[in-house]
Amino acid sequence: MMTPVKAPGRTRAAIDTPENMLAHALAMESEAAERYAELADQMAVHNNQEVAALFRKLGDIERLHAENIRRQAAGYELPRISLGGYRWGSRESPEALDPGEVHYLITPREAVKLALRHERQAAEFYGRIARGSASQEVRKLAKGYEEEEKEHVRLLTEWLKRYPETGCDRDDDPDPPMEQE
Ligand code: ZN
């Protein structure tokens, strides 16, 4: 019998045991925590103290999230997943910032926007599982994580208000004329 044409994206929701869900969540949150902490160190080295403090705070938040998951996972035998075996639906885990995206002169506004993007991706990742997993226990876990990530998104949206558009964001026109407000 011939197998039908590949259904793209079908494997994304194929996290169907609590052990597998916990292992993914733990990996994702630990990686996000470590990445934010590394970036905070790098920014501090470059004397970009304001962004260093932002990343430091985000790293602390993610570390707490990872610790909560570790507590949840007590009593479960978590599977060992090889680096390529995670079902992120992308090459990298959705929440961790790519250090290549972070210039040492990054402004606090750019840093918050970048973090926002990754926190949204994390919420979407969990949301897909919360809606798509065959296991009710997994859906419940994923729903909880999704809520947590949405909370991070809300927090960052608040932070963004502290750093209004200056007209010199790197993702804006690189050669801005004298602007008339
Ligand atoms: Zn988060």
Coordinates of N, CA and C in Angstrom, one line a residue, residues 25-124:
A25 N 9.3 20.7 27.8 CA 9.1 22.0 28.5 C 10.4 22.3 29.3
L26 N 10.9 21.3 30.0 CA 12.1 21.4 30.8 C 13.3 21.9 29.9
A27 N 13.4 21.2 28.8 CA 14.5 21.6 27.9 C 14.4 23.0 27.4
M28 N 13.1 23.3 27.0 CA 12.9 24.7 26.4 C 13.1 25.8 27.5
E29 N 12.6 25.6 28.7 CA 12.7 26.7 29.7 C 14.1 26.8 30.2
S30 N 14.8 25.6 30.4 CA 16.2 25.7 30.8 C 17.1 26.4 29.8
E31 N 16.8 26.1 28.5 CA 17.6 26.7 27.5 C 17.4 28.2 27.4
A32 N 16.1 28.6 27.5 CA 15.8 30.0 27.5 C 16.5 30.7 28.7
A33 N 16.4 30.1 29.8 CA 17.0 30.7 31.0 C 18.5 30.9 30.8
E34 N 19.2 29.8 30.3 CA 20.6 29.9 30.1 C 21.0 30.9 29.0
R35 N 20.2 30.9 28.0 CA 20.5 31.9 26.9 C 20.4 33.3 27.4
Y36 N 19.3 33.6 28.1 CA 19.1 35.0 28.6 C 20.3 35.4 29.6
A37 N 20.7 34.4 30.4 CA 21.8 34.7 31.3 C 23.1 34.9 30.6
E38 N 23.4 34.1 29.5 CA 24.6 34.3 28.7 C 24.6 35.7 28.0
L39 N 23.4 36.0 27.5 CA 23.3 37.3 26.8 C 23.5 38.5 27.8
A40 N 22.9 38.3 29.0 CA 23.1 39.3 30.1 C 24.6 39.5 30.3
D41 N 25.4 38.4 30.4 CA 26.8 38.5 30.7 C 27.5 39.2 29.5
Q42 N 27.1 38.9 28.3 CA 27.7 39.5 27.1 C 27.5 41.0 27.1
M43 N 26.2 41.4 27.4 CA 25.9 42.8 27.4 C 26.6 43.5 28.5
A44 N 26.8 42.9 29.6 CA 27.6 43.5 30.7 C 29.0 43.8 30.3
V45 N 29.6 42.8 29.6 CA 31.0 42.9 29.2 C 31.1 44.1 28.2
H46 N 30.1 44.3 27.4 CA 30.1 45.4 26.5 C 29.5 46.7 27.1
N47 N 29.3 46.7 28.4 CA 28.9 47.8 29.1 C 27.5 48.3 28.7
N48 N 26.7 47.4 28.2 CA 25.3 47.8 27.8 C 24.5 47.3 29.0
Q49 N 24.6 48.1 30.1 CA 24.1 47.7 31.4 C 22.5 47.6 31.4
E50 N 21.9 48.5 30.7 CA 20.4 48.5 30.8 C 19.8 47.2 30.2
V51 N 20.4 46.8 29.0 CA 20.0 45.5 28.4 C 20.4 44.3 29.2
A52 N 21.6 44.4 29.7 CA 22.1 43.3 30.6 C 21.1 43.1 31.7
A53 N 20.6 44.2 32.3 CA 19.6 44.0 33.4 C 18.3 43.4 32.9
L54 N 17.9 43.8 31.7 CA 16.7 43.2 31.1 C 16.8 41.7 31.0
F55 N 17.9 41.3 30.3 CA 18.1 39.9 30.1 C 18.3 39.1 31.4
R56 N 18.9 39.8 32.3 CA 19.1 39.1 33.6 C 17.8 38.8 34.2
K57 N 16.9 39.8 34.2 CA 15.5 39.6 34.8 C 14.8 38.5 34.1
L58 N 14.9 38.5 32.7 CA 14.2 37.5 31.9 C 14.7 36.1 32.2
G59 N 16.1 36.0 32.4 CA 16.7 34.7 32.7 C 16.2 34.2 34.1
D60 N 16.0 35.1 35.1 CA 15.5 34.7 36.4 C 14.1 34.2 36.3
I61 N 13.3 34.8 35.4 CA 11.9 34.4 35.3 C 11.8 33.0 34.7
E62 N 12.7 32.8 33.6 CA 12.7 31.5 33.0 C 13.2 30.4 33.9
R63 N 14.2 30.8 34.7 CA 14.8 29.8 35.6 C 13.7 29.3 36.6
L64 N 12.9 30.3 37.1 CA 11.8 29.9 38.0 C 10.8 28.9 37.3
H65 N 10.6 29.3 36.0 CA 9.6 28.4 35.3 C 10.2 27.0 35.1
A66 N 11.5 26.9 34.8 CA 12.1 25.6 34.7 C 12.1 24.9 36.0
E67 N 12.3 25.6 37.1 CA 12.3 24.9 38.4 C 10.9 24.4 38.7
N68 N 9.9 25.1 38.4 CA 8.5 24.6 38.6 C 8.3 23.4 37.8
I69 N 8.8 23.3 36.6 CA 8.6 22.1 35.7 C 9.3 21.0 36.3
R70 N 10.5 21.2 36.8 CA 11.3 20.2 37.4 C 10.5 19.6 38.6
R71 N 9.9 20.4 39.4 CA 9.1 19.9 40.5 C 7.9 19.1 40.0
Q72 N 7.2 19.6 38.9 CA 6.1 18.9 38.3 C 6.6 17.5 37.9
A73 N 7.8 17.4 37.4 CA 8.3 16.2 36.8 C 8.8 15.1 37.8
A74 N 8.8 15.5 39.1 CA 9.2 14.6 40.1 C 8.2 13.4 40.0
G75 N 8.7 12.2 40.1 CA 7.8 11.0 40.0 C 7.6 10.5 38.6
Y76 N 8.0 11.3 37.6 CA 8.0 10.8 36.2 C 9.3 10.4 35.8
E77 N 9.4 9.4 34.9 CA 10.6 9.0 34.3 C 10.8 9.7 33.0
L78 N 11.5 10.8 32.9 CA 11.6 11.6 31.7 C 12.5 10.9 30.6
P79 N 12.0 10.9 29.4 CA 12.8 10.2 28.3 C 14.0 11.1 28.0
R80 N 15.1 10.4 27.6 CA 16.2 11.1 27.1 C 16.0 11.5 25.6
I81 N 16.0 12.7 25.3 CA 15.8 13.1 23.9 C 17.1 13.6 23.3
S82 N 17.4 13.1 22.1 CA 18.7 13.6 21.5 C 18.4 15.0 20.9
L83 N 19.5 15.7 20.7 CA 19.3 17.1 20.3 C 18.4 17.3 19.1
G84 N 18.5 16.4 18.1 CA 17.7 16.5 17.0 C 16.3 15.9 17.2
G85 N 16.0 15.3 18.3 CA 14.8 14.6 18.5 C 13.7 15.4 19.1
Y86 N 13.9 16.7 19.4 CA 12.9 17.5 19.9 C 11.9 17.9 18.8
R87 N 10.6 18.0 19.2 CA 9.6 18.3 18.2 C 9.3 19.8 18.3
W88 N 10.2 20.6 18.0 CA 10.0 22.1 18.1 C 9.2 22.6 16.9
G89 N 9.3 21.8 15.8 CA 8.7 22.4 14.6 C 9.6 23.4 14.0
S90 N 10.8 23.6 14.5 CA 11.8 24.5 14.0 C 13.2 23.9 14.4
R91 N 14.2 24.5 13.9 CA 15.5 23.9 14.2 C 15.9 24.1 15.7
E92 N 15.7 25.4 16.1 CA 16.0 25.7 17.5 C 14.7 25.7 18.4
S93 N 14.9 25.6 19.6 CA 13.8 25.6 20.5 C 13.2 27.0 20.4
P94 N 11.9 27.1 20.4 CA 11.2 28.4 20.0 C 11.5 29.6 20.9
E95 N 11.9 29.3 22.2 CA 11.9 30.4 23.1 C 13.3 31.0 23.2
A96 N 14.4 30.3 22.9 CA 15.7 30.8 23.1 C 16.1 31.8 22.0
L97 N 16.6 32.9 22.4 CA 17.1 33.9 21.5 C 18.4 33.4 20.8
D98 N 18.5 33.7 19.5 CA 19.7 33.4 18.8 C 20.7 34.5 19.1
P99 N 21.9 34.1 19.7 CA 22.9 35.1 20.0 C 23.2 36.0 18.8
G100 N 23.1 35.4 17.6 CA 23.5 36.2 16.4 C 22.5 37.3 16.1
E101 N 21.3 37.3 16.8 CA 20.4 38.4 16.6 C 20.6 39.6 17.5
V102 N 21.6 39.3 18.5 CA 21.8 40.3 19.5 C 23.1 41.1 19.3
H103 N 23.0 42.3 18.8 CA 24.1 43.2 18.6 C 24.5 43.8 20.0
Y104 N 25.8 44.0 20.2 CA 26.1 44.5 21.6 C 25.6 45.9 21.9
L105 N 25.3 46.6 20.8 CA 24.7 48.0 21.0 C 23.2 48.0 21.0
I106 N 22.6 46.8 21.1 CA 21.1 46.7 21.0 C 20.5 47.6 22.1
T107 N 19.4 48.3 21.6 CA 18.7 49.2 22.6 C 17.8 48.3 23.4
P108 N 17.4 48.9 24.6 CA 16.4 48.1 25.4 C 15.2 47.8 24.7
R109 N 14.7 48.8 23.8 CA 13.5 48.6 23.1 C 13.6 47.4 22.1
E110 N 14.8 47.3 21.4 CA 15.0 46.2 20.5 C 15.1 44.9 21.3
A111 N 15.7 44.9 22.4 CA 15.9 43.7 23.2 C 14.5 43.2 23.7
V112 N 13.7 44.1 24.1 CA 12.4 43.7 24.6 C 11.5 43.1 23.4
K113 N 11.7 43.8 22.2 CA 10.9 43.3 21.1 C 11.4 41.9 20.6
L114 N 12.7 41.7 20.7 CA 13.2 40.4 20.4 C 12.7 39.3 21.3
A115 N 12.8 39.6 22.6 CA 12.3 38.7 23.6 C 10.8 38.4 23.4
L116 N 10.1 39.5 23.1 CA 8.7 39.3 22.9 C 8.4 38.3 21.8
R117 N 9.2 38.4 20.7 CA 9.0 37.4 19.6 C 9.2 36.0 20.1
H118 N 10.2 35.8 20.9 CA 10.5 34.4 21.3 C 9.5 33.9 22.4
E119 N 9.0 34.8 23.2 CA 8.0 34.4 24.2 C 6.7 34.1 23.5
R120 N 6.4 34.8 22.4 CA 5.2 34.5 21.6 C 5.3 33.1 21.0
Q121 N 6.5 32.9 20.4 CA 6.7 31.6 19.8 C 6.5 30.4 20.8
A122 N 7.0 30.7 22.0 CA 6.9 29.7 23.1 C 5.4 29.5 23.4
A123 N 4.7 30.5 23.5 CA 3.2 30.4 23.8 C 2.5 29.7 22.7
E124 N 2.9 29.9 21.4 CA 2.3 29.3 20.3 C 2.6 27.8 20.3

